[in-house]
Each structure stands twice: as C-alpha cells, then as structure tokens.
PDB file of C-alpha atoms in Angstrom:
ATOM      1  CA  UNK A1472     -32.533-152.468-123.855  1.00 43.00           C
ATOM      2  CA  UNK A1473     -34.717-152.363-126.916  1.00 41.00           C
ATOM      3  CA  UNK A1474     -34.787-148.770-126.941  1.00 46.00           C
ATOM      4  CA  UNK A1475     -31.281-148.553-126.796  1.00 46.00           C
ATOM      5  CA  UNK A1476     -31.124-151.239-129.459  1.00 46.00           C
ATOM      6  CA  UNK A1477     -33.351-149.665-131.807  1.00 45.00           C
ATOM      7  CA  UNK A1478     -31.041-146.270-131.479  1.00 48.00           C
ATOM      8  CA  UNK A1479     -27.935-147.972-132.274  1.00 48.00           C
ATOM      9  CA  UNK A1480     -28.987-149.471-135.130  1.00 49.00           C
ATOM     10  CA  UNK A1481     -29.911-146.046-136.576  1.00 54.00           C
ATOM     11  CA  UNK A1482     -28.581-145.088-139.739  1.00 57.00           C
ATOM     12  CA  UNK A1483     -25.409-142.689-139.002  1.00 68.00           C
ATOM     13  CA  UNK A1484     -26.378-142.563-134.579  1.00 68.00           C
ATOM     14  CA  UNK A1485     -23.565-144.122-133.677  1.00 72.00           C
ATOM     15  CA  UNK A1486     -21.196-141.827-135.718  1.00 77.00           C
ATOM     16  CA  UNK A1487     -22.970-139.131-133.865  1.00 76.00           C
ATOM     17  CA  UNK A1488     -22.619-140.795-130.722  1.00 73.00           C
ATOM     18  CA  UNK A1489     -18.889-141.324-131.193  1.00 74.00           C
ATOM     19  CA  UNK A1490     -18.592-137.504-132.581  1.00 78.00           C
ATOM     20  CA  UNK A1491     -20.165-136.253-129.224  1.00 75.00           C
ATOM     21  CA  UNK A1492     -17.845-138.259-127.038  1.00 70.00           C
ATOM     22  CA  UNK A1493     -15.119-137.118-129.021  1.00 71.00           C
ATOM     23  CA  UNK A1494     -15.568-133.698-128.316  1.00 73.00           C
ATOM     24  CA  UNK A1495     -17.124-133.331-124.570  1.00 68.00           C
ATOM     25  CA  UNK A1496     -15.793-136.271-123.659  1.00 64.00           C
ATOM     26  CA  UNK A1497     -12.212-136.462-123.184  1.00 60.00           C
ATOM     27  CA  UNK A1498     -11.268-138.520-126.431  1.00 49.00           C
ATOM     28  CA  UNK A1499     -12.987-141.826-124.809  1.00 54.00           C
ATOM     29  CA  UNK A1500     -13.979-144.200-127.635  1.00 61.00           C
ATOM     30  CA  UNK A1501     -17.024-146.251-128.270  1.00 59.00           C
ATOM     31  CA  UNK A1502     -15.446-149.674-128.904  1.00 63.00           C
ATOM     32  CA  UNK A1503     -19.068-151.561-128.191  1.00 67.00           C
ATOM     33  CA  UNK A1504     -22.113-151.796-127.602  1.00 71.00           C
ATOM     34  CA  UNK A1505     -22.326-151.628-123.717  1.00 70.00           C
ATOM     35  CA  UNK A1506     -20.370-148.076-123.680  1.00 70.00           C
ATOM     36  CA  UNK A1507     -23.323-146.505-125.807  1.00 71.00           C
ATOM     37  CA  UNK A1508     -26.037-147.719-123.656  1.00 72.00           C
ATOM     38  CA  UNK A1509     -23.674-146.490-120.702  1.00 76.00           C
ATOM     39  CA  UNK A1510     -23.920-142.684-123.052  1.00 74.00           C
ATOM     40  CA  UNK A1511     -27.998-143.371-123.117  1.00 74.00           C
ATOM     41  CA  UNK A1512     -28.400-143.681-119.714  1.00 72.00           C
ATOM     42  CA  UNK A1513     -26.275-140.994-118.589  1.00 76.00           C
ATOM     43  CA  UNK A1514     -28.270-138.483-121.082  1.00 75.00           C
ATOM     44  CA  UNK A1515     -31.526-140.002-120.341  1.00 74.00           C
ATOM     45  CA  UNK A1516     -30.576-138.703-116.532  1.00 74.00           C
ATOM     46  CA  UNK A1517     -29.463-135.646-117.441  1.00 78.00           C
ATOM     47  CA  UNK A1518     -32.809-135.115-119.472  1.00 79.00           C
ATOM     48  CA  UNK A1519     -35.088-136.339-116.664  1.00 77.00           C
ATOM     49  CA  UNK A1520     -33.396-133.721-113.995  1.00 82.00           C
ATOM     50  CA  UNK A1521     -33.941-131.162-116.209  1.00 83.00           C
ATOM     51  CA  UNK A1522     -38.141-132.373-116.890  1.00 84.00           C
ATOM     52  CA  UNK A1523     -38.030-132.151-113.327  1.00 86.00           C
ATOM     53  CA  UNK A1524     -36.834-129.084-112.824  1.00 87.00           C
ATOM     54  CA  UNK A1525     -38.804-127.439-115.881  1.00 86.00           C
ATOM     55  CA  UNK A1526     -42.178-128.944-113.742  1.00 86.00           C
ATOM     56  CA  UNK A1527     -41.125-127.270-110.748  1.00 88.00           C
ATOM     57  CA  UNK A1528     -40.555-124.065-112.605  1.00 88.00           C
ATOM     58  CA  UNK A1529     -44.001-124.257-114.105  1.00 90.00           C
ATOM     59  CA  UNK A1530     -45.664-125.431-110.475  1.00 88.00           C
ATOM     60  CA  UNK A1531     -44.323-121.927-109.527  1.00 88.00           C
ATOM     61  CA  UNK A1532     -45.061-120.198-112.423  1.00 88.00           C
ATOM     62  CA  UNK A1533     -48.793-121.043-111.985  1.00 87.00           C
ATOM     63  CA  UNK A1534     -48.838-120.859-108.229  1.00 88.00           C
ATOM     64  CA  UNK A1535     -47.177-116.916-108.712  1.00 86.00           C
ATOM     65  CA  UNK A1536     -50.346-116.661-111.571  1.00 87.00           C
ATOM     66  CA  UNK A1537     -52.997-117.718-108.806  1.00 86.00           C
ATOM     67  CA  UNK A1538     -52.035-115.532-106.453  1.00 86.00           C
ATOM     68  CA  UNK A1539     -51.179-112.402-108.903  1.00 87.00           C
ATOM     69  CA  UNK A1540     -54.764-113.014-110.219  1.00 86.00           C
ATOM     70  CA  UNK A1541     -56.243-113.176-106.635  1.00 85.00           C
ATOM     71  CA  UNK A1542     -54.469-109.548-106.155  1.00 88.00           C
ATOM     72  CA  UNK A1543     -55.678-108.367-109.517  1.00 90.00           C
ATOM     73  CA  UNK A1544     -59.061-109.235-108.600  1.00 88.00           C
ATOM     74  CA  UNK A1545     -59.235-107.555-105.408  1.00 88.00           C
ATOM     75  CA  UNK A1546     -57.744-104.388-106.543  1.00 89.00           C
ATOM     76  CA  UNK A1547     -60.444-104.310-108.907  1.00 87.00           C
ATOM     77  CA  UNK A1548     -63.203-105.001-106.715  1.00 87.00           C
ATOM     78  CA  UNK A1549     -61.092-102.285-104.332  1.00 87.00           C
ATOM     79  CA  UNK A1550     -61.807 -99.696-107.262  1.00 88.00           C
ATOM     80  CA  UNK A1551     -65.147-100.594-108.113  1.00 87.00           C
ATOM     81  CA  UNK A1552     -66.198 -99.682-104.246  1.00 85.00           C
ATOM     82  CA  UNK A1553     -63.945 -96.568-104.543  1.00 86.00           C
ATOM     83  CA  UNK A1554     -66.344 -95.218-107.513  1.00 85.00           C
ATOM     84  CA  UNK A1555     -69.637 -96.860-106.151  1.00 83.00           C
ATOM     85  CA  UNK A1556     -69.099 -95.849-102.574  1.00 75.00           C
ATOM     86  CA  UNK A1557     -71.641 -97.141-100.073  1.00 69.00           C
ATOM     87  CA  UNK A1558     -74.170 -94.804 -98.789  1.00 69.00           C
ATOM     88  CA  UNK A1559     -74.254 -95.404 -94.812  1.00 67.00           C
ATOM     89  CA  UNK A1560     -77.469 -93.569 -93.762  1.00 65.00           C
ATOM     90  CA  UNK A1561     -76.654 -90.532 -91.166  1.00 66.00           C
ATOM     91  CA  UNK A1562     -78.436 -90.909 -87.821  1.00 64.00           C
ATOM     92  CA  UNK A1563     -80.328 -87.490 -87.604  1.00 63.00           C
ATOM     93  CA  UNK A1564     -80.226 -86.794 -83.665  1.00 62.00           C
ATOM     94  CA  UNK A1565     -83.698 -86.504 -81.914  1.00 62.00           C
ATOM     95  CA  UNK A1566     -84.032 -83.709 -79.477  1.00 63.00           C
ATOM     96  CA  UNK A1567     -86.210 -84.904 -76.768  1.00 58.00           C
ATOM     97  CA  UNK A1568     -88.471 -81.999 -75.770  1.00 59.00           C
ATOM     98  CA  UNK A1569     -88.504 -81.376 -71.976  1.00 54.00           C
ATOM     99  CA  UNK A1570     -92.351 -81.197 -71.016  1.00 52.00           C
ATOM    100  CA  UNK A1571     -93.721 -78.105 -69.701  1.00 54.00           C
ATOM    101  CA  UNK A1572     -97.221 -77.590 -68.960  1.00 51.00           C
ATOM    102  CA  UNK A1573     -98.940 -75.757 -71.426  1.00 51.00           C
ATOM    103  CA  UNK A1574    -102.340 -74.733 -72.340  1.00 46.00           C
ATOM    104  CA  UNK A1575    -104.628 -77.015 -73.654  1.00 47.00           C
ATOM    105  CA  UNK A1576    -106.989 -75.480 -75.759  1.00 46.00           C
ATOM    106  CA  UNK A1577    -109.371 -78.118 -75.954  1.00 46.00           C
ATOM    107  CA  UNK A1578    -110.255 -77.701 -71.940  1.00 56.00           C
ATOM    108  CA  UNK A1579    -108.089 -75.461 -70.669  1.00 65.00           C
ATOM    109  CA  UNK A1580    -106.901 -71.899 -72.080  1.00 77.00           C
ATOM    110  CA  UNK A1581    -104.744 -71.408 -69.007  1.00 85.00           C
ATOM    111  CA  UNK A1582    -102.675 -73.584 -66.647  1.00 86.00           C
ATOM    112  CA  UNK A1583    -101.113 -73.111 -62.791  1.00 87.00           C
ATOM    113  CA  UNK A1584     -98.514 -74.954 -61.961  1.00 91.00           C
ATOM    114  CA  UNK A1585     -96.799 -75.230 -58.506  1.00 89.00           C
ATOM    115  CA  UNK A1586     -93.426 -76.234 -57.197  1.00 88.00           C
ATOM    116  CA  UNK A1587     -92.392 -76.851 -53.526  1.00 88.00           C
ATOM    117  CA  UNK A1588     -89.008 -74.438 -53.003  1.00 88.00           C
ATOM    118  CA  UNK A1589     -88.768 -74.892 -48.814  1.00 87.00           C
ATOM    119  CA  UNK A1590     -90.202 -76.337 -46.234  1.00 86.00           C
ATOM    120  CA  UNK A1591     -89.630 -75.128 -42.366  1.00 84.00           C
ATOM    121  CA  UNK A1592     -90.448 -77.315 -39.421  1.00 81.00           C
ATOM    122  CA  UNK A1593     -90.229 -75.845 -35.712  1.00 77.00           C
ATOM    123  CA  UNK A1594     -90.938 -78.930 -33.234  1.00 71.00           C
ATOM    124  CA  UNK A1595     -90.858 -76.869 -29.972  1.00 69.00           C
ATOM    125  CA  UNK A1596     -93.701 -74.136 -30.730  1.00 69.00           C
ATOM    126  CA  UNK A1597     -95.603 -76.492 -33.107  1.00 70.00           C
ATOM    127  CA  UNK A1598     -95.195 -75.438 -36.500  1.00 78.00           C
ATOM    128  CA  UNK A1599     -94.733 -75.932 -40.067  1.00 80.00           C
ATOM    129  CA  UNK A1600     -94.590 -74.335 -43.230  1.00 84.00           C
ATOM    130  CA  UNK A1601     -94.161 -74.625 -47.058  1.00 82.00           C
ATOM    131  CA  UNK A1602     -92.694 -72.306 -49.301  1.00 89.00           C
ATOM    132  CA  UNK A1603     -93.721 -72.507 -52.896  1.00 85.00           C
ATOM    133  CA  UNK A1604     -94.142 -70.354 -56.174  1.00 88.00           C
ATOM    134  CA  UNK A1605     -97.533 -70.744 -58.459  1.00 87.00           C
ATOM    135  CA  UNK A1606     -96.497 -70.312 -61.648  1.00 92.00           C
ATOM    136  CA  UNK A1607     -98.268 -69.325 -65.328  1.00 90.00           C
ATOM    137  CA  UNK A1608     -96.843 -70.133 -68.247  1.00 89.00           C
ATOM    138  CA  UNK A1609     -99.816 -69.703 -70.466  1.00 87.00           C
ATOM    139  CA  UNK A1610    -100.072 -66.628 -72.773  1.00 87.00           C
ATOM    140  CA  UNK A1611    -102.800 -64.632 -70.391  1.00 88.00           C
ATOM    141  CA  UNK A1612    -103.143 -63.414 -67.370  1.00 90.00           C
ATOM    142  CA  UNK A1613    -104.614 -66.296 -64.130  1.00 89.00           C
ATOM    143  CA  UNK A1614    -106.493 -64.611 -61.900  1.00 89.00           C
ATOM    144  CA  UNK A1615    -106.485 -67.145 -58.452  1.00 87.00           C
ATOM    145  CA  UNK A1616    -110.021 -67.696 -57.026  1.00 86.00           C
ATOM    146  CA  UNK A1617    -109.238 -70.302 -54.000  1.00 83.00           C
ATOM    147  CA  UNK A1618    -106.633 -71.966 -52.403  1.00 84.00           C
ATOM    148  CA  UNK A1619    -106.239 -74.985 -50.354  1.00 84.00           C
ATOM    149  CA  UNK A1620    -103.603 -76.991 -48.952  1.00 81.00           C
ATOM    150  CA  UNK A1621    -104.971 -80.128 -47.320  1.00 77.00           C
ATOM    151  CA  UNK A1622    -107.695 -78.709 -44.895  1.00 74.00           C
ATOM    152  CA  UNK A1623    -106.607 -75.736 -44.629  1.00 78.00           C
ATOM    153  CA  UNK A1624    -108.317 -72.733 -47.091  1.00 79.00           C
ATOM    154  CA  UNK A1625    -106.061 -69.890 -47.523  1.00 75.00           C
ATOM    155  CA  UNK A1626    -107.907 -66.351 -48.034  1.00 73.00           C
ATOM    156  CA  UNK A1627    -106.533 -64.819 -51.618  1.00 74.00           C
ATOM    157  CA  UNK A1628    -108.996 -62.238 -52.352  1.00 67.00           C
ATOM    158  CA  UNK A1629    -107.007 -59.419 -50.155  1.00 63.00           C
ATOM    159  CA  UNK A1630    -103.372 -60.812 -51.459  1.00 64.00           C
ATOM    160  CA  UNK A1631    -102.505 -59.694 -55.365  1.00 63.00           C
ATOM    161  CA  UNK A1632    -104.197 -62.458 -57.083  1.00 80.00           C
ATOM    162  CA  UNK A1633    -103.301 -61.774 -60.602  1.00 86.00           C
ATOM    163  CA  UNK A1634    -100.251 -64.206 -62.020  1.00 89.00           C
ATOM    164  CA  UNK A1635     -99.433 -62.358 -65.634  1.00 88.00           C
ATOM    165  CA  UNK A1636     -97.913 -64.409 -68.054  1.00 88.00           C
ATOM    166  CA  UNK A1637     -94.747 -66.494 -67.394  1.00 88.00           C
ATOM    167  CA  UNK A1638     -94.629 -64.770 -63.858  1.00 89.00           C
ATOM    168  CA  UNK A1639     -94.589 -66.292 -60.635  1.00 88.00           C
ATOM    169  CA  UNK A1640     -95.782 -65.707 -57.042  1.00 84.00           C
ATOM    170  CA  UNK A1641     -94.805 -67.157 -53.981  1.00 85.00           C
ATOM    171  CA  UNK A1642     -96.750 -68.549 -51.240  1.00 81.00           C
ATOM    172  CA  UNK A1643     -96.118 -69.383 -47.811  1.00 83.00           C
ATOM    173  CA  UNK A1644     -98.743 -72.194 -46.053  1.00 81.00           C
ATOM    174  CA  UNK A1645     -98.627 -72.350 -42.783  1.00 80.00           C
ATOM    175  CA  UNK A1646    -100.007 -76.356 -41.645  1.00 78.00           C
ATOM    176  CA  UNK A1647     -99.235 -75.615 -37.415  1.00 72.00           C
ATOM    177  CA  UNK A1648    -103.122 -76.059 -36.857  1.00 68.00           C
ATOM    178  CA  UNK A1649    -104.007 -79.234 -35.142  1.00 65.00           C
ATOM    179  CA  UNK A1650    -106.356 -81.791 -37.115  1.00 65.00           C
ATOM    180  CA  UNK A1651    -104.083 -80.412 -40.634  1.00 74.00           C
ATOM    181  CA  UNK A1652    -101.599 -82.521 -43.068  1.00 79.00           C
ATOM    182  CA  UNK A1653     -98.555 -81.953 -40.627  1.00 73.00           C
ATOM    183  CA  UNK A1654    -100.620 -84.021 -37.862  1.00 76.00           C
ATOM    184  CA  UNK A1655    -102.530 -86.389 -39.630  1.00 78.00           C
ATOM    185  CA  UNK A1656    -101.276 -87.155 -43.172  1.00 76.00           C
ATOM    186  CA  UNK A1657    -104.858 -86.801 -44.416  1.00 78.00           C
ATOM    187  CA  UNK A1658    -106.137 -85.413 -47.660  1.00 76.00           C
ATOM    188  CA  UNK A1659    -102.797 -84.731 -49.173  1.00 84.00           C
ATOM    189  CA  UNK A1660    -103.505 -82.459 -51.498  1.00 87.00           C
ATOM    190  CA  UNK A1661    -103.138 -78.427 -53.218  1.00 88.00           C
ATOM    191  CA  UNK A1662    -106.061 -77.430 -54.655  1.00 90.00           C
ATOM    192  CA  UNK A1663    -105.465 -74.138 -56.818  1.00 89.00           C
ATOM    193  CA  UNK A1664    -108.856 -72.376 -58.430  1.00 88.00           C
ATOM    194  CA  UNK A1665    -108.094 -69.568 -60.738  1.00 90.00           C
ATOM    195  CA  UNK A1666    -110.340 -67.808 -63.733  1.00 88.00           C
ATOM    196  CA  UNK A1667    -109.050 -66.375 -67.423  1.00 88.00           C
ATOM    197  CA  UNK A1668    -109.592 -63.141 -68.575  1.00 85.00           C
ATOM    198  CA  UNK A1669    -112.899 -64.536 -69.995  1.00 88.00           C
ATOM    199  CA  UNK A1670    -114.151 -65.641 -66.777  1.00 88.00           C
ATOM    200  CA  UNK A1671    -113.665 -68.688 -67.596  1.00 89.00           C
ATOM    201  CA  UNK A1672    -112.955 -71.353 -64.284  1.00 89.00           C
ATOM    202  CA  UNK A1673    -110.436 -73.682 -64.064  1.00 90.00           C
ATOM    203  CA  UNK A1674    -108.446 -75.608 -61.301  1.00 90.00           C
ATOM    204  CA  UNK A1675    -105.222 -77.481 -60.523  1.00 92.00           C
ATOM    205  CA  UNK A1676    -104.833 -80.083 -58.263  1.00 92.00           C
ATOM    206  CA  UNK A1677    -101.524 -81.494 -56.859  1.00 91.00           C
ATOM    207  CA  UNK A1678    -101.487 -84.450 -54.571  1.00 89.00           C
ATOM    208  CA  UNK A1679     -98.898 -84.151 -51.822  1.00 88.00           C
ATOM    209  CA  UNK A1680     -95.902 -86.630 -51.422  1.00 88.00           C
ATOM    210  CA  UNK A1681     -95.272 -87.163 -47.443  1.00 86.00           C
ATOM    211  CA  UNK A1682     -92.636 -88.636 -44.895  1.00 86.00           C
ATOM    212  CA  UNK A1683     -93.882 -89.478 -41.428  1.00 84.00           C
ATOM    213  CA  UNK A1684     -90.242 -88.403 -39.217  1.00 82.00           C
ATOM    214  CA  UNK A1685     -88.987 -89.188 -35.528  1.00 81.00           C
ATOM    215  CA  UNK A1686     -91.500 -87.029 -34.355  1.00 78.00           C
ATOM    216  CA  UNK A1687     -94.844 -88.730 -36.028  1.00 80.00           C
ATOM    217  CA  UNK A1688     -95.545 -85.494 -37.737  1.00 82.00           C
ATOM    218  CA  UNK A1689     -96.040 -86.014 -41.531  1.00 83.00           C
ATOM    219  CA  UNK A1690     -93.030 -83.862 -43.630  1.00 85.00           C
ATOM    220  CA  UNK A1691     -94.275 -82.527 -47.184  1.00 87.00           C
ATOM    221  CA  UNK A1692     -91.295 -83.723 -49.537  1.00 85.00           C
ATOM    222  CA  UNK A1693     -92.919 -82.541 -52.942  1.00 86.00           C
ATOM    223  CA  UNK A1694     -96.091 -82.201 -55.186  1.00 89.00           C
ATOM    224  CA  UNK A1695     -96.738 -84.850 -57.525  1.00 87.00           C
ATOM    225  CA  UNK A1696     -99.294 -85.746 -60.132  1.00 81.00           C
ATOM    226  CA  UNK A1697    -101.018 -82.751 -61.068  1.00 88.00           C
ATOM    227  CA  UNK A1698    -104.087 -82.367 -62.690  1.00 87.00           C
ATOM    228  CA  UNK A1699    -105.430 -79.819 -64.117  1.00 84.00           C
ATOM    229  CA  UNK A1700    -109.322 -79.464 -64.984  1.00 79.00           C
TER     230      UNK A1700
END
C-alpha cells in the first residue's frame, strides 16, 4: 500500500496511468485511488510471470551450457588420444622347442637313442619279443659295442653295427628265456654301449616301463628315463 502510495503521488504517474488504460484498456477510467492499485497489481503479476519465466529460460540455458561443455571436453580429450595413440605392447609368440637328444659336448660327442615300435607276445609256445629302432642323431657315425635288454646280452659284433648319422636300425629282442624280464619283471632295463669314430666309449641306458597281464608275465609298454653316460 505504501508502494502504491508513493507511485501515485508521482509527479505526472497518474496521467500515465490513465493514458495506458485509455489505450489498451477499453476506455475504462481511473476515477480513484483503489482502481490504480487494482492497475499495480495486475502489472506487478504480469511482471512476476514473466521473472519467472526469464529464470526458467536461464536454468536451461545453463543446464544446455553444462552439458555442451561436458561434450566439448570429451571430444577434445577424444582428439588428444587420436594424435597420442597408446602404444599396447605386441606379445611376440614363443616357440617352444621340442627336445631331441643331442650331443653333449661336454661328456658326450655322440648319443643313441631308442624307441619301442612293437611288441609280440605268443602265450602257447612261450614267447615274447620287442621291436625297436636305435637311433643317432648326432653328426658322426655310432659304432654299437654291447647290447642288453634286462638279462639277456644280445651278440652285435656279426650284425652291421655302424648307425651313420640321423639313421636308424632296428632290433628285434627276443625275452622267451625263462629267469628274463617277461618272467620275472627284474632288472628292467636297455643297456646300449657304442664307441665314436675316436674310440671314444659311451653308453645309454633306458629303464623299462612294465605291466604284469592275466597271465603273470610282465608286458614291456615303453622305455623311459634314459641316460646317457
């Protein structure tokens, strides 16, 4: 009320006042005082609705800002990784080397190796044999001095002895005597004794993996654990 006082005792406000209502208002007079605070409120609304709606607009405005700078900022980090790219280190792929035997020069200058390739068991008549290839895969002739498969000593100085290099030779054992592996299981072992061409004596020894079947007789089901020396 004092507000509204205060503007209607302005100098030339209620002239105004009446000059307004004359021309957006229909012709409606101002005969008092009551009819201008009536015009004061009615702007005063009009003025607050449109504060109102201004703050919304500039809620907006700086919500839309926040979230265009959040973009901005992104797309520029975006680009910086695009130029500075990330080296990921390449995984180089390890060949794992399948081992052979080879020579060792330290002890050594040749090797014999041995692999079990058949095996043939005849119950009735009382006998067994292995069939398996010496092998040497050094760089010089093996020349085989002795042979042995459990008890038994096989006779190689009449049979071609010589293994050249990276050449094999097959052997047949025959285990049908009594008191041998097939009977017993004892002293499972192949003992192989061969020379370089510098007479130099060496030996490989294989111990025997067995299988006792229906029979009791002890089944040779592959060399294991060689050693040479």
């Amino acid at each position: 009320m004092l507000a509204a006082a205060a503007y209607a005792s302005s100098a030339g406000f209620l002239t105004q006042a009446q000059k307004y209502i004359n021309q957006n208002c229909s012709k409606k007079k101002l005969p008092d005082q009551t009819a201008l605070l009536c015009y004061l409120f009615e702007k005063s609304q009009e003025q607050d609705t449109n504060l109102t709606n201004a703050h919304n607009d500039i809620q907006s405005l700086k919500t839309l800002t926040a979230s265009q700078s959040s973009t901005i900022n992104q797309l520029q980090q975006e680009i910086i990784n695009l130029q500075n790219p990330t080296q990921t280190p390449t995984a180089t792929p390890t060949n794992t080397p399948t081992p052979t035997p080879t020579p060792d020069t330290s002890t050594n200058t040749i090797k014999i190796t041995a692999q079990l390739t058949g095996t043939n068991e005849d119950i009735v008549h009382g006998e067994y044999s292995l069939t398996y290839n010496l092998t040497n895969p050094s760089s010089q002739p093996a020349t085989l001095d002795g042979l042995s498969f459990s008890d038994i000593k096989y006779d190689v100085t009449s049979a071609l002895t010589q293994i050249q290099s990276g050449q094999s030779m097959q052997f047949v054992t025959d285990l049908s005597n009594p008191g041998t592996i097939w009977h017993t299981g004892t002293n499972p072992q192949l003992v192989i004794q061969y020379h370089d061409a510098q007479n130099n004596h060496f030996q490989t020894v294989y111990q025997i993996s067995l299988q006792q079947d229906a029979y009791r007789y002890y089944d040779v089901t592959g060399f294991i654990n060689p050693v040479f020396n």
